[in-house]
Each structure stands twice: as structure tokens, then as C-alpha cells.
Short mmCIF file of C-alpha atoms in Angstrom, two decimals:
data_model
loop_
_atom_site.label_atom_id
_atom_site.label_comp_id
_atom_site.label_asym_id
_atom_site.label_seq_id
_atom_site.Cartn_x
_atom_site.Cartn_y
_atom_site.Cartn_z
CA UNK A 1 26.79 2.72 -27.68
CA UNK A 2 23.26 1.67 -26.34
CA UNK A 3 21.88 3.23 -23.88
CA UNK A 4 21.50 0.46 -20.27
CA UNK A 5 17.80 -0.18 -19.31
CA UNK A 6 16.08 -1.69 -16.48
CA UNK A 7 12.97 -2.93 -16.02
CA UNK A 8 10.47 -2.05 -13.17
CA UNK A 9 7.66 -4.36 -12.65
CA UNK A 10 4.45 -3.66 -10.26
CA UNK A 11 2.31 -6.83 -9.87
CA UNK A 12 -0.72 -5.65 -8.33
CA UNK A 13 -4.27 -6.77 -7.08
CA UNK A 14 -5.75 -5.73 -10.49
CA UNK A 15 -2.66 -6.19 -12.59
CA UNK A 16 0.94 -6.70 -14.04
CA UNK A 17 2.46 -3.56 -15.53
CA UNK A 18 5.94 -3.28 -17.00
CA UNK A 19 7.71 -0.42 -17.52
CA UNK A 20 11.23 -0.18 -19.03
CA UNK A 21 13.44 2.63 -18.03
CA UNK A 22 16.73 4.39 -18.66
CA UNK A 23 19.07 3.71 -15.97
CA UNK A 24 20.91 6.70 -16.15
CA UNK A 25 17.56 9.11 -15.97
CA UNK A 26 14.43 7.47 -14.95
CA UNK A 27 12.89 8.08 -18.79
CA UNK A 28 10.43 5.87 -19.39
CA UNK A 29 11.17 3.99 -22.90
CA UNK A 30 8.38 1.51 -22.92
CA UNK A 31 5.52 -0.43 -21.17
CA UNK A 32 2.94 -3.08 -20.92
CA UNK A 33 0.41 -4.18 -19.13
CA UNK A 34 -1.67 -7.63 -18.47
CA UNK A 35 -4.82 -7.95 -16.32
CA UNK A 36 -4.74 -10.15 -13.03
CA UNK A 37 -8.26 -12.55 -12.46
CA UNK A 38 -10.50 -10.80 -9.69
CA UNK A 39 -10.98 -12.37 -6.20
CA UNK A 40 -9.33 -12.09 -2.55
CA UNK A 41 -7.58 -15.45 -3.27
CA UNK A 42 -5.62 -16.11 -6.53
CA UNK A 43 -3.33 -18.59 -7.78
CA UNK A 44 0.05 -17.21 -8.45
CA UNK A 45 0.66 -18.77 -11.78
CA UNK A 46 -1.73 -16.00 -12.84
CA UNK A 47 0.74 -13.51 -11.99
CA UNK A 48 3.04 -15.35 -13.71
CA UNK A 49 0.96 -15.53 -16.76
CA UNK A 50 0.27 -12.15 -16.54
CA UNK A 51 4.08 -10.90 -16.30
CA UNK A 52 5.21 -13.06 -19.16
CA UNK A 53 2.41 -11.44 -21.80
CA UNK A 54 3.35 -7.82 -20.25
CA UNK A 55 6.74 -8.34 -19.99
CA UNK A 56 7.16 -10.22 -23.47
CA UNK A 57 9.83 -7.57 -25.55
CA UNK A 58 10.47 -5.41 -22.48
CA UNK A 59 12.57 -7.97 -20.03
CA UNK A 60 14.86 -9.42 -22.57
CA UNK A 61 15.94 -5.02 -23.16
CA UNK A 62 16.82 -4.82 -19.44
CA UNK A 63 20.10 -4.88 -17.82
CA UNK A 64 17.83 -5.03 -14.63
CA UNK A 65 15.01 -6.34 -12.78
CA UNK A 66 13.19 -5.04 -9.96
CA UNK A 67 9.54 -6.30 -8.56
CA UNK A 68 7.05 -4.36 -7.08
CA UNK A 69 3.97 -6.03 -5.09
CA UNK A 70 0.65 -5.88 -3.62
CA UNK A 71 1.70 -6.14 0.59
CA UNK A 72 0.77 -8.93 2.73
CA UNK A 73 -0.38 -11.47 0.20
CA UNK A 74 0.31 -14.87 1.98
CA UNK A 75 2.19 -17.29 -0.68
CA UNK A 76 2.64 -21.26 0.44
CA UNK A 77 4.48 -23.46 -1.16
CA UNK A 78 5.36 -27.76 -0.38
CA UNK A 79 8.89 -28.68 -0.09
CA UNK A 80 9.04 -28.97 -3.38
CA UNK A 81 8.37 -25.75 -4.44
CA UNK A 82 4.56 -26.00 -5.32
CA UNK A 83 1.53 -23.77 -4.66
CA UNK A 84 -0.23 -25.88 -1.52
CA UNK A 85 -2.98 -23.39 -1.83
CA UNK A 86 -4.38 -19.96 -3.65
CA UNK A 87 -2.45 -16.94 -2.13
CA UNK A 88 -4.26 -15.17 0.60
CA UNK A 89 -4.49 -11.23 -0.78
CA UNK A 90 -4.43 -8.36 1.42
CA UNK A 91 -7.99 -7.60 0.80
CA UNK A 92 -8.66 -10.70 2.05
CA UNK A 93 -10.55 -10.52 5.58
CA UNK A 94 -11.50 -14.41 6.48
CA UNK A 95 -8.25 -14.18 8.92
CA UNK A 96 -10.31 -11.21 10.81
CA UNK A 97 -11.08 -13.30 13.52
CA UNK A 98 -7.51 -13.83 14.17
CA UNK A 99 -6.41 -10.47 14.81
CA UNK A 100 -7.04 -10.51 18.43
CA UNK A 101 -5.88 -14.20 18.77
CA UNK A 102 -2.05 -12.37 17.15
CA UNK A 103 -1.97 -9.67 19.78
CA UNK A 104 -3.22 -11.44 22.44
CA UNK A 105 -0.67 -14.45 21.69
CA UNK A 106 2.08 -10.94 21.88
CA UNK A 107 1.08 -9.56 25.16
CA UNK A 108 -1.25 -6.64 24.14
CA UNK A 109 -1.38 -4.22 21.99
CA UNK A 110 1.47 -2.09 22.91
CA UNK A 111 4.03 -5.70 22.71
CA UNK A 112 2.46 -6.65 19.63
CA UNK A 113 3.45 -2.80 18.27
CA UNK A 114 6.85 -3.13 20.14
CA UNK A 115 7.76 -6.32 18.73
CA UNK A 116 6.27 -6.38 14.84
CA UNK A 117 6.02 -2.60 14.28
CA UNK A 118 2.06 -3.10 13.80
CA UNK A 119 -0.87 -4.11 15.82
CA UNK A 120 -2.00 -5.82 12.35
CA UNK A 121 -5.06 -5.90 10.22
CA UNK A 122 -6.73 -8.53 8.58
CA UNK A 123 -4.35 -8.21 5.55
CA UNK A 124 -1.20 -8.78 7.44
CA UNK A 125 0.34 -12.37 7.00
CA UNK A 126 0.65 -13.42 10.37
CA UNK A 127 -3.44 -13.65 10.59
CA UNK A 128 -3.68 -15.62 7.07
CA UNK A 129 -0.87 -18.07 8.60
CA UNK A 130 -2.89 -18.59 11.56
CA UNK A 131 -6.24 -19.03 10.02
CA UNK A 132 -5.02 -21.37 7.13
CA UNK A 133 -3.62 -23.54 10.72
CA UNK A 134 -7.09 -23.03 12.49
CA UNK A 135 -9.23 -24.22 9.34
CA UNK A 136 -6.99 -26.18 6.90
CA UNK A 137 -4.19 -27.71 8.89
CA UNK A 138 -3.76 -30.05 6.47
CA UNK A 139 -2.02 -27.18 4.32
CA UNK A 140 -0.58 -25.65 6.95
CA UNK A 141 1.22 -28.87 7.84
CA UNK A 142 2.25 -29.08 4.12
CA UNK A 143 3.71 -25.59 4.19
CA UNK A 144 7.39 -25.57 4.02
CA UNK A 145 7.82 -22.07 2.55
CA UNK A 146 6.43 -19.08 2.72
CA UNK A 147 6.76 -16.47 0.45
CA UNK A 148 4.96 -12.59 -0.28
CA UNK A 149 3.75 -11.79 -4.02
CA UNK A 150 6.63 -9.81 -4.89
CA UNK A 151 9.45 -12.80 -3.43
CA UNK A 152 7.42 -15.08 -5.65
CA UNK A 153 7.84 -13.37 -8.70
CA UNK A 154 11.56 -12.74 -8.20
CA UNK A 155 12.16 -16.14 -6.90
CA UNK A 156 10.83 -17.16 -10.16
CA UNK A 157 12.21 -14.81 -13.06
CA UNK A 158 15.69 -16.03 -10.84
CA UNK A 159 14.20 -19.84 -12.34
CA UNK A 160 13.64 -20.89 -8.71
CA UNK A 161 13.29 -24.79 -7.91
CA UNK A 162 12.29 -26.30 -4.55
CA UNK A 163 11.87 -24.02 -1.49
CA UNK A 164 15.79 -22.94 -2.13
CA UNK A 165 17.06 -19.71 -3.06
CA UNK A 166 13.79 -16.96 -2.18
CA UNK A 167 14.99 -13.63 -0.72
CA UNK A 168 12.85 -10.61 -0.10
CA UNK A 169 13.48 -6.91 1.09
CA UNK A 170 13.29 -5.04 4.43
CA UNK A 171 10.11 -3.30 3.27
CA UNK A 172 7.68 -5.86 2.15
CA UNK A 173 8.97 -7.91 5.14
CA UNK A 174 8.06 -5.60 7.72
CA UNK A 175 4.61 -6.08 6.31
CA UNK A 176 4.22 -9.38 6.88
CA UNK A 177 3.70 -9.39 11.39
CA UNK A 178 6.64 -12.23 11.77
CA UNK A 179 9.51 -9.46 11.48
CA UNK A 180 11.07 -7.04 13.43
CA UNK A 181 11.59 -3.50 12.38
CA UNK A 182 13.38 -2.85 15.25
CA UNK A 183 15.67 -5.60 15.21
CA UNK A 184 15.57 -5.54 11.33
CA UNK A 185 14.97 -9.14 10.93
CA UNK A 186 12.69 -11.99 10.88
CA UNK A 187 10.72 -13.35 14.37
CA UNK A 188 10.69 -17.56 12.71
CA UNK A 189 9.25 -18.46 15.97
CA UNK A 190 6.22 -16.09 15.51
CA UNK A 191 6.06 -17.94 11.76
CA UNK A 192 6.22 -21.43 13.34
CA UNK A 193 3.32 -20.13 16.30
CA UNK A 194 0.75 -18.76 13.40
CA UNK A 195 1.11 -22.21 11.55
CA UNK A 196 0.36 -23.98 14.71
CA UNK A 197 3.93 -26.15 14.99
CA UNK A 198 7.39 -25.69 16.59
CA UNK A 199 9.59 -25.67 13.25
CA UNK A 200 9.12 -22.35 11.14
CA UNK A 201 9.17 -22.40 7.71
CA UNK A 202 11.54 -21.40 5.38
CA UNK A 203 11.44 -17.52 4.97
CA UNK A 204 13.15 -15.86 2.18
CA UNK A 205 16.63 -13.90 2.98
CA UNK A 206 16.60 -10.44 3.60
CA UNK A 207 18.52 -8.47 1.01
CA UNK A 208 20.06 -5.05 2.03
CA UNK A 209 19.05 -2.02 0.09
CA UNK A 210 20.56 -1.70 -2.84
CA UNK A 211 21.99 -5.01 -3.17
CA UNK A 212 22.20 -8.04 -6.01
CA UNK A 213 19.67 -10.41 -4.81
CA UNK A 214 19.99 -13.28 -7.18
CA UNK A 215 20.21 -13.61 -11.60
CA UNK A 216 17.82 -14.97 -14.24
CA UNK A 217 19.23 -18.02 -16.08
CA UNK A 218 20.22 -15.31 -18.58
CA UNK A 219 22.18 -13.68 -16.07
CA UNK A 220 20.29 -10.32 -15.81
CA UNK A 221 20.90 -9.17 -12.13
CA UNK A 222 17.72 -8.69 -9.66
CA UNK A 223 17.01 -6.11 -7.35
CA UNK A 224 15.71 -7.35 -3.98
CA UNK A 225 12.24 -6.12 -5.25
CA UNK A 226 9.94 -4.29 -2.39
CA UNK A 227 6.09 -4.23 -0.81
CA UNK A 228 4.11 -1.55 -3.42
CA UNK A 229 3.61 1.10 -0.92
CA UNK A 230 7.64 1.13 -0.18
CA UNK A 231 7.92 1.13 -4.39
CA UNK A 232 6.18 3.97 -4.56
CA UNK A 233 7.85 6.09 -2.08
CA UNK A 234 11.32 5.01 -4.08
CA UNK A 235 9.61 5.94 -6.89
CA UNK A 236 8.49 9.27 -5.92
CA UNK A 237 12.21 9.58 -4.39
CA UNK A 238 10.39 11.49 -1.28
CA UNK A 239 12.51 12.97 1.46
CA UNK A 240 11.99 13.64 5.31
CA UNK A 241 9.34 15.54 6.20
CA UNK A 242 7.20 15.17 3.19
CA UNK A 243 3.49 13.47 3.07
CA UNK A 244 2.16 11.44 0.34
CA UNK A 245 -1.68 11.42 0.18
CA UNK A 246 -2.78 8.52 -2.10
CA UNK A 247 -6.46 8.05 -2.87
CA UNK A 248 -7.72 5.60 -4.56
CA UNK A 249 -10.18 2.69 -3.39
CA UNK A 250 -8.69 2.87 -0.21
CA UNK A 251 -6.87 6.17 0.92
CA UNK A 252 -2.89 6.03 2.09
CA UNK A 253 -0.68 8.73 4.20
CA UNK A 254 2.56 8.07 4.49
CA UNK A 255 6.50 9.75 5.15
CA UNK A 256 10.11 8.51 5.56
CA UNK A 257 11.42 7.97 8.98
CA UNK A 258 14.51 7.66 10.81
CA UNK A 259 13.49 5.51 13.50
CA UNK A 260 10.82 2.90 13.20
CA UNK A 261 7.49 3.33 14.67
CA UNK A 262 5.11 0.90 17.53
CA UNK A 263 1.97 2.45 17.67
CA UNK A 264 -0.39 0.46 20.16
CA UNK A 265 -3.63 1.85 18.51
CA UNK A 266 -3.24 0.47 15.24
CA UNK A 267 -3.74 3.56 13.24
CA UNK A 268 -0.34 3.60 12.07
CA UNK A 269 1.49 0.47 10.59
CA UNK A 270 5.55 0.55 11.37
CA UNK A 271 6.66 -0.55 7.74
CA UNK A 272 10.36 -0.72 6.99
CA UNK A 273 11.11 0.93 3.48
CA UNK A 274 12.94 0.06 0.83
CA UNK A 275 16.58 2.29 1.31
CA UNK A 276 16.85 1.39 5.07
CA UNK A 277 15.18 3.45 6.54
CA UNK A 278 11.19 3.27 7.77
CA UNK A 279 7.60 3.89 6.18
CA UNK A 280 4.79 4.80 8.81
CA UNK A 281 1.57 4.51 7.22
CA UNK A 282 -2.03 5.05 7.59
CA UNK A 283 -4.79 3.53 5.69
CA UNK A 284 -8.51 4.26 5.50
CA UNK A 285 -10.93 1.82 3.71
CA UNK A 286 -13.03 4.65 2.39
CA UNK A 287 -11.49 7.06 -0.45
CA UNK A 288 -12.36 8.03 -4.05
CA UNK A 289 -16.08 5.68 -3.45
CA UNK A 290 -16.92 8.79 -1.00
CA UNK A 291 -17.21 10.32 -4.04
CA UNK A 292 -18.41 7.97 -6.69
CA UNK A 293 -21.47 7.42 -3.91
CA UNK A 294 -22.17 10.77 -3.42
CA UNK A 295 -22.20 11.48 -7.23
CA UNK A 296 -24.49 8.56 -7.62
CA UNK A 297 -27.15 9.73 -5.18
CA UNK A 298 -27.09 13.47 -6.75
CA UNK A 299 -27.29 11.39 -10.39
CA UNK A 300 -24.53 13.65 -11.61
CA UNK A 301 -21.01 12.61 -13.65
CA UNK A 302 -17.46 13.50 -12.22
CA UNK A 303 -17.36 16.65 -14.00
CA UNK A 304 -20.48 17.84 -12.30
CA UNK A 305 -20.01 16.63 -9.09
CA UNK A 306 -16.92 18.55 -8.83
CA UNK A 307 -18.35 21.69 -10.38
CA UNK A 308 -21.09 21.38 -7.69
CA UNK A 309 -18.64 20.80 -4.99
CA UNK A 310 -16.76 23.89 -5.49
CA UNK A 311 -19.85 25.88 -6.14
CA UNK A 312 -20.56 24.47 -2.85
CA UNK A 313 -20.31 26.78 0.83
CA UNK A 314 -17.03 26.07 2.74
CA UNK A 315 -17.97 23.74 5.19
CA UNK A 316 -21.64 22.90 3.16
CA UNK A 317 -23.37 25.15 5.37
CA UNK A 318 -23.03 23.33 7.86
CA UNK A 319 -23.37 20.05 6.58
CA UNK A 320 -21.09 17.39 7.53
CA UNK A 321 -20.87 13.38 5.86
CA UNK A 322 -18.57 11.19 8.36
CA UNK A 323 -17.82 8.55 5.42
CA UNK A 324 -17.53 5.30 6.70
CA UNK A 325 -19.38 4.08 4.47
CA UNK A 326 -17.77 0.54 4.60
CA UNK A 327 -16.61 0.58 8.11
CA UNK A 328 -13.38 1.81 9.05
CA UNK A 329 -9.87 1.33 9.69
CA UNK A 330 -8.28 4.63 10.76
CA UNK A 331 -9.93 5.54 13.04
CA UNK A 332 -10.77 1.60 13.70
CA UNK A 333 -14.43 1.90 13.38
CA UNK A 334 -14.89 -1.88 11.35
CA UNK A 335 -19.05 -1.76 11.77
CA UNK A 336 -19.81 2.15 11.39
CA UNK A 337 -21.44 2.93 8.36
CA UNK A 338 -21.60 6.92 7.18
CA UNK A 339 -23.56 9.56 9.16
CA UNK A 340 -25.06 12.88 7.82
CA UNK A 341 -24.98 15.89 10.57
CA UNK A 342 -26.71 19.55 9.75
CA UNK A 343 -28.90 18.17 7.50
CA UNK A 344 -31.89 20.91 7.13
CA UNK A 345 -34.57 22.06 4.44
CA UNK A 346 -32.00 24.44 3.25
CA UNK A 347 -29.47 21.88 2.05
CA UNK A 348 -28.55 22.35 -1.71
CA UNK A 349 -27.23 19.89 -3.93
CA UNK A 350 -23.92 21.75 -4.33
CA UNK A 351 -23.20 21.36 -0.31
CA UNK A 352 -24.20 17.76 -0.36
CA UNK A 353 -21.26 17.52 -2.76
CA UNK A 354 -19.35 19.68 -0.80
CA UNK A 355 -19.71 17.37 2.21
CA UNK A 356 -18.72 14.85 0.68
CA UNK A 357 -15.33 16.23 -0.76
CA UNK A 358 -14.70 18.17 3.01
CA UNK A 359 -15.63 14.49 4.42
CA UNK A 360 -12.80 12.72 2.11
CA UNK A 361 -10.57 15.55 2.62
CA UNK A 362 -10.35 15.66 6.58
CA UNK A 363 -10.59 12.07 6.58
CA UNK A 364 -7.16 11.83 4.71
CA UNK A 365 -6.07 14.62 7.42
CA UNK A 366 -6.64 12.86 10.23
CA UNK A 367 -4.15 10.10 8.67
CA UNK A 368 -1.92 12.80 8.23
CA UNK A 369 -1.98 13.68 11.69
CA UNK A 370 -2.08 9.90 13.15
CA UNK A 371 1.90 10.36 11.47
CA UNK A 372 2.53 12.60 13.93
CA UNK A 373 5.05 14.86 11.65
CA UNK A 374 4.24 18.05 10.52
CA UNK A 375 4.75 17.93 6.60
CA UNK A 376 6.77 20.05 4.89
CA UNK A 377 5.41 18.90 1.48
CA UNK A 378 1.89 17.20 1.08
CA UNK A 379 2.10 15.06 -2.16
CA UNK A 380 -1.27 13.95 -3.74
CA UNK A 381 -1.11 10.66 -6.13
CA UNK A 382 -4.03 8.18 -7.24
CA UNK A 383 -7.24 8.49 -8.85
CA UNK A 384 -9.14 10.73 -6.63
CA UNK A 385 -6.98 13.47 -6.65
CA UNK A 386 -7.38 14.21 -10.23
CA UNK A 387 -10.93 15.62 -9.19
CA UNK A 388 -11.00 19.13 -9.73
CA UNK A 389 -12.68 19.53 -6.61
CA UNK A 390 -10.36 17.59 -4.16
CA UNK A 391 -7.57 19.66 -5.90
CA UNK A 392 -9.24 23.16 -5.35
CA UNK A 393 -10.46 22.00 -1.64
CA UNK A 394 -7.03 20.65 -0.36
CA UNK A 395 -5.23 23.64 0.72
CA UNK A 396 -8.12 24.94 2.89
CA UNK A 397 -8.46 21.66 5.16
CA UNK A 398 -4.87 20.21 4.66
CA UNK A 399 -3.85 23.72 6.02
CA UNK A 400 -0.79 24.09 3.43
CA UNK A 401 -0.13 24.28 -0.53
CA UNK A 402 -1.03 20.84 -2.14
CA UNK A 403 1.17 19.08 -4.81
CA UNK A 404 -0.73 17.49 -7.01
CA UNK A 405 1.71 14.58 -9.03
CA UNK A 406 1.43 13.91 -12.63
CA UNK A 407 -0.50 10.50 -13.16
CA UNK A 408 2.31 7.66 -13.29
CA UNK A 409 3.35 3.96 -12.47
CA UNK A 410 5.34 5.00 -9.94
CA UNK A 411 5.11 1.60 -7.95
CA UNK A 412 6.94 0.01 -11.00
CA UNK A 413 9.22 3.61 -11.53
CA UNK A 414 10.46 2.57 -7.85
CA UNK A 415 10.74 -0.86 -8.63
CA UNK A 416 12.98 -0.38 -11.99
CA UNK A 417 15.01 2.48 -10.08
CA UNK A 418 16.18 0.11 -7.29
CA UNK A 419 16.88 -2.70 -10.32
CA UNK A 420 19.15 0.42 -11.59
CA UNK A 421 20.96 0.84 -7.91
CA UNK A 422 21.36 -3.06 -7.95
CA UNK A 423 22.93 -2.39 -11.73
CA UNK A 424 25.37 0.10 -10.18
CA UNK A 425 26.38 -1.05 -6.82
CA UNK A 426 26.47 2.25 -5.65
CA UNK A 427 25.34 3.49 -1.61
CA UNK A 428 22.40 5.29 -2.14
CA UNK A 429 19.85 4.55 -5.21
CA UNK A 430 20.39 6.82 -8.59
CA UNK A 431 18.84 10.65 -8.74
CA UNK A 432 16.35 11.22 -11.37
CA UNK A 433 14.03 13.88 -12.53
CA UNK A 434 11.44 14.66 -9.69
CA UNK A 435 8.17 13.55 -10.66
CA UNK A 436 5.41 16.60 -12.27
CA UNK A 437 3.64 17.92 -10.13
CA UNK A 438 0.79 20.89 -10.33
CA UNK A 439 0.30 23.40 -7.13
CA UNK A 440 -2.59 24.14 -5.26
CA UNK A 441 -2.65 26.37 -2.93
CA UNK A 442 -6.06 27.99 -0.74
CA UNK A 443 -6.77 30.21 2.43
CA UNK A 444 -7.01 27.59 5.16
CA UNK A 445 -10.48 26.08 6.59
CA UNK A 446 -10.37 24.96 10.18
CA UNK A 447 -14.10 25.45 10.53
CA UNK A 448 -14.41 22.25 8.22
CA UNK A 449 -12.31 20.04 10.27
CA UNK A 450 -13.91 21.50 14.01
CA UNK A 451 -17.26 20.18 12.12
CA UNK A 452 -15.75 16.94 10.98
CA UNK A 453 -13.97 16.72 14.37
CA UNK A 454 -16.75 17.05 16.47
CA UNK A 455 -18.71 15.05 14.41
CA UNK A 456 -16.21 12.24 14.24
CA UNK A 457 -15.93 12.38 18.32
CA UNK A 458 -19.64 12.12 19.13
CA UNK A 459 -20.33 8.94 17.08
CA UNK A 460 -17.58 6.93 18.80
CA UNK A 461 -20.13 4.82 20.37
CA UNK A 462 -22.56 4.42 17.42
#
């Protein structure tokens, strides 16, 4: 008898990866990828494109679909069904403007956290919707659906026509500023507001946890699919209490919660996950490219940057980087740029590096702490923490051992896992092998984040 498969897919800003998994385990059996075009605004069909060449002898094995995708991404389509514009990508800022015009249109910050979970960003739908009505109104007023990356893709594998049969999940939802985590369900009225009319567009049904959401002409059953973040955690199967630290481009924090969150200052973003039950997170534009600069300006590769880093004194001697390089979310600093403190003639190339890591390091801590849970597990995934250095630093500013995960897809690992609890109409999603993980642990360092700290608090005004 053969064994059942699913198939998890993560359709990112950089590409469509496929990965093909053993229901009953988590094994991976196979996977593919295909390359997305670059740019803050992309046509869908290229995602499309893209999941038919990495997806070519891997969906037609699965018993199973699930979707993973890149948050916020704002997808309009006519009443017919077709694109009325490129999507709007998370990393797209033009909407900017329209942040303030959101919460002040909610009553403040605190209603705007009270009623959408968030006090958004740029990447959140709700501002795309309301810039695409302030400066093409033309397409708003074509607009009859709208749709996030991930719905797209699983409204069309289901061989969607028309604006008729699009469903999405809790998680990805709760991403987009027109639902309500608390109430667990959409806000139209907030939809119809950002495009500027009275009648809201068709939204896609919300599919509980766990459930069926709709077939592919072959029959293969879909999962509801979820945002990437909320993937991941399913993925990664974490539990209460425990932190994942992802840094890559941009750096992540982020736990399971029991009770949603509304925080007024913006730091933390009240996602819904994907099992019922909530994702706070914290984001910070600046990440691994602390590093990559830093390593540029010393004219050094990774593997030397790190050696110098560790060679480096704890807390560089007194030197202290405050890396906002490229502004800043968290704290929500959008036109600092990075500051050097304790710079003096006795500076050494190995602190510089040191400052650098310590910088990225307490950075990530502070999103830790805008949580507001005290971890019992600190889980470190994404490019940046393969540096030796981050590894070896961790413990000391983090305050606690470090788990350091394997390299995997685990966006598209949580995607094919809740295609497998679709598969087996069970209550809570299957139990597989816990991801690899290395330990770090380290004597703690509070003298690096007083430093960063007090650094961090004097520049509030710069």
C-alpha cells in the first residue's frame, strides 16, 4: 500500500517552493522550487507560473494541498474574476501616507488596535486599499474582489471562475486591517471605507482550522492555506511560551497566544494564527544587512567577520552600533539611520564586529520583550542565525540557552501539515518529529543591553 502525501506550498516574495510530505510523519519526500520576478508590485499570473514549473510531478503525488504566503499582499480582481491591477506586496510602502489617514478614520491608535488587532504598517492591506482609491479610483471602482496571495493561489488550484468561491484562513486574515481578531471575523464596512464607496467587496470565507476549504477539478482536497509567518509557526509546531527569533532581511519575534493582542504603539501586530488561536509579532526592518554592512566596511567575508566578532570584548569595549540603518519599525523610528557611541582611538576591528553582532542581537531582544512573555524556549530560524557569531553571542544578551533550528522550508512544512489535518479531519493538526535544533548556551551579558539601552533611549529625538 502507498504511502498518502501532501503537498505544502510557500509562495513567497522571492519564490515558489514545493515540498511534498508524508502525511503520517512530516518526512520530506520531494521538492521544487521556481523563482518569482523582483519588484514591490507583481502580477499574480507569475505566481502562478511559478507554482506550475515547481509544482510540475509533486501536486499530482498529493492527497493534499495547503498554501503558504507572503502577508498583506493586496490582490484585486473585476467581477469577472480578472487581475484589475499588479498586486500590492507587503514591501510595498507607496500606501505610507495612508497609515495615519486608517487610524485616524478608527479613532486613534488605541481603537484602531482594539478593533483590527494592529495599528498597521505600510504593508497591511487596508492602506494599499485606500491608496489604490486616493490615486487610481478608476480601479478601485472596478474592484469587486479582493483577495491575499495565498487565497489567490488556492482559489485557483480549486479552478476558480468569477469572484465566486475564494476562502482564506483566520491567520492571513487578521493581517489584512479589515478583520477582527477579537470578533474573529471580517469588518466589510472598513473594506468598503478604504476603497472609498458604501458596498464592500467580496472577501473570501473564513475557513476554520483544520477544515476542507474547497477541491481541485481532480478532486484533491485543500487546506484553508495561511499568511507565511502563521505557516511557519505550524510548521515549527511551537507551543506556549516559546519565542521564535527569525532573521533574515528583516528580523521577526513571535509566540502563540491565548487571547489576542491590541497594542496602541504599533510594536506588536495582533495576528490570528493558523490552529485558532493568536500570533503576536514584532518586526524590525534591519536584520542579517547589520551584518553584511558591517562586514563590508571591515572588507572581511562571513567567516571572518564572525571570527572577529567573537574574538571581539563583550560589549566591544564599550562600543555600541544602534542599527537603524534603514529606519525603523520596532521601535518606530521610520527616518533614523544607525549611530556609533564609544567610538575612541582604541577601537579594534574585532569590537567593531562585535558591535555590530551585540547591536543585531539586543535589537531582536527588545522584540522579544515588546511580546511581553517571558520565553521558555527562544527558537532561532533564518539566514542570520547560521553565523557563528550570532550563535555563540545569543545566550549572553538573550539571557537564556538559544536553540538554534536546522535550516528548513518550514513555511511550506506548515503549509503541507495543515493540508494533512484537512486530509484527516481530525481536532487538532497531526504530531510530527520536532524540527533539529543545535544548543547554545553562554553566561549572560546585561552590560551589553544597559549600553544598547541607554543608547537606544538618548537618540529618541534624533
Amino acid at each position: 500500500m502507498s504511502e498518502t502525501l501532501v503537498a505544502g506550498i510557500d509562495s513567497s516574495t522571492q519564490s515558489t517552493k514545493v515540498l511534498l510530505v508524508r502525511a503520517s510523519d512530516g518526512v520530506v519526500v520531494d521538492q521544487a522550487s521556481a523563482p518569482h520576478p523582483n519588484g514591490t508590485s507583481v502580477h499574480p499570473d507569475a505566481w502562478w507560473e511559478a507554482l506550475q514549473q515547481a509544482g510540475s510531478g509533486l501536486l499530482e503525488r498529493a492527497s493534499a494541498i495547503g498554501v503558504g504566503g507572503q502577508q498583506h499582499g493586496m490582490v484585486a480582481l473585476d467581477a469577472s474574476g480578472e487581475v484589475v491591477r499588479d498586486a500590492l506586496l507587503w514591501n510595498d510602502l507607496r500606501s505610507a501616507p495612508q497609515i495615519s489617514t486608517v487610524v485616524e478614520h478608527l479613532g486613534g491608535p488605541q481603537a484602531c488596535a482594539d478593533a483590527i488587532g494592529s495599528v498597521p504598517a505600510a504593508s497591511f492591506t487596508v492602506t494599499k486599499l485606500r491608496w489604490m482609491a486616493e490615486h487610481e479610483p478608476e480601479n478601485a471602482a472596478r474592484t469587486a474582489a479582493v483577495l491575499l496571495p495565498h487565497d489567490w493561489l488556492t482559489w485557483k488550484l480549486g479552478g476558480g471562475t468569477g469572484n465566486t468561491g475564494m476562502t482564506t484562513d483566520h491567520g492571513d486574515a487578521s493581517g489584512t486591517g479589515y478583520y477582527s481578531p477579537a470578533r474573529r471575523d471580517w469588518i466589510p464596512e472598513l473594506a468598503a471605507w478604504a476603497l472609498g464607496r458604501e458596498t464592500a467587496p467580496v472577501l473570501p470565507r473564513l475557513v476554520a482550522p483544520g477544515a476542507v476549504a474547497g477541491h481541485t477539478p481532480n478532486g484533491v482536497p485543500l487546506s484553508a492555506g495561511t499568511g507565511d509567518n502563521m505557516a511557519a509557526a505550524l510548521g515549527l509546531a511551537i507551543a506556549s511560551g516559546e519565542v521564535v527569533v527569525s532573521i533574515g532581511t528583516s528580523g521577526t519575534a513571535f509566540c502563540i497566544a491565548d487571547t489576542e493582542c491590541a497594542d496602541p504603539t504599533g510594536s506588536v501586530s495582533g495576528f490570528a494564527d493558523a490552529t485558532g488561536h493568536y500570533l503576536p509579532l514584532v518586526c524590525t526592518i534591519n536584520a542579517s544587512r547589520i551584518l553584511s554592512v558591517i562586514g563590508g566596511l571591515l572588507g572581511v567575508d562571513h567567516d571572518e567577520f564572525a571570527r572577529l566578532a567573537f574574538a571581539g570584548d563583550v560589549g566591544a569595549g564599550g562600543l555600541t552600533l544602534l542599527p537603524y540603518l534603514d529606519g525603523e519599525r520596532t521601535p518606530n523610528r521610520p527616518s533614523a539611520t544607525g549611530v556609533f557611541a564609544g567610538l575612541t582611538s582604541g577601537a579594534t576591528r574585532e569590537n567593531l564586529a562585535r558591535a555590530a553582532v551585540e547591536s543585531l542581537l539586543c535589537s531582536l531582544a527588545d522584540a522579544v520583550d515588546a511580546l511581553d512573555v517571558k520565553p521558555t524556549r527562544v527558537l532561532m530560524i533564518g539566514g542570520g542565525s547560521r553565523n557563528p557569531a550570532v550563535q555563540q553571542l545569543a545566550p549572553g544578551v538573550f539571557g537564556q540557552s538559544v536553540q538554534v533550528l536546522e535550516p528548513g522550508e518550514y513555511v511550506a512544512l506548515g503549509a503541507a501539515r495543515q493540508a494533512a489535518w484537512a486530509l484527516s479531519g481530525a481536532a487538532e493538526p497531526p504530531i510530527w518529529a520536532a524540527a533539529p535544533f543545535q544548543e547554545f548556551t553562554g553566561v549572560p551579558t546585561p552590560v551589553v543591553r544597559a549600553q544598547y539601552d541607554a543608547l537606544r533611549d538618548a537618540t529618541v529625538g534624533w
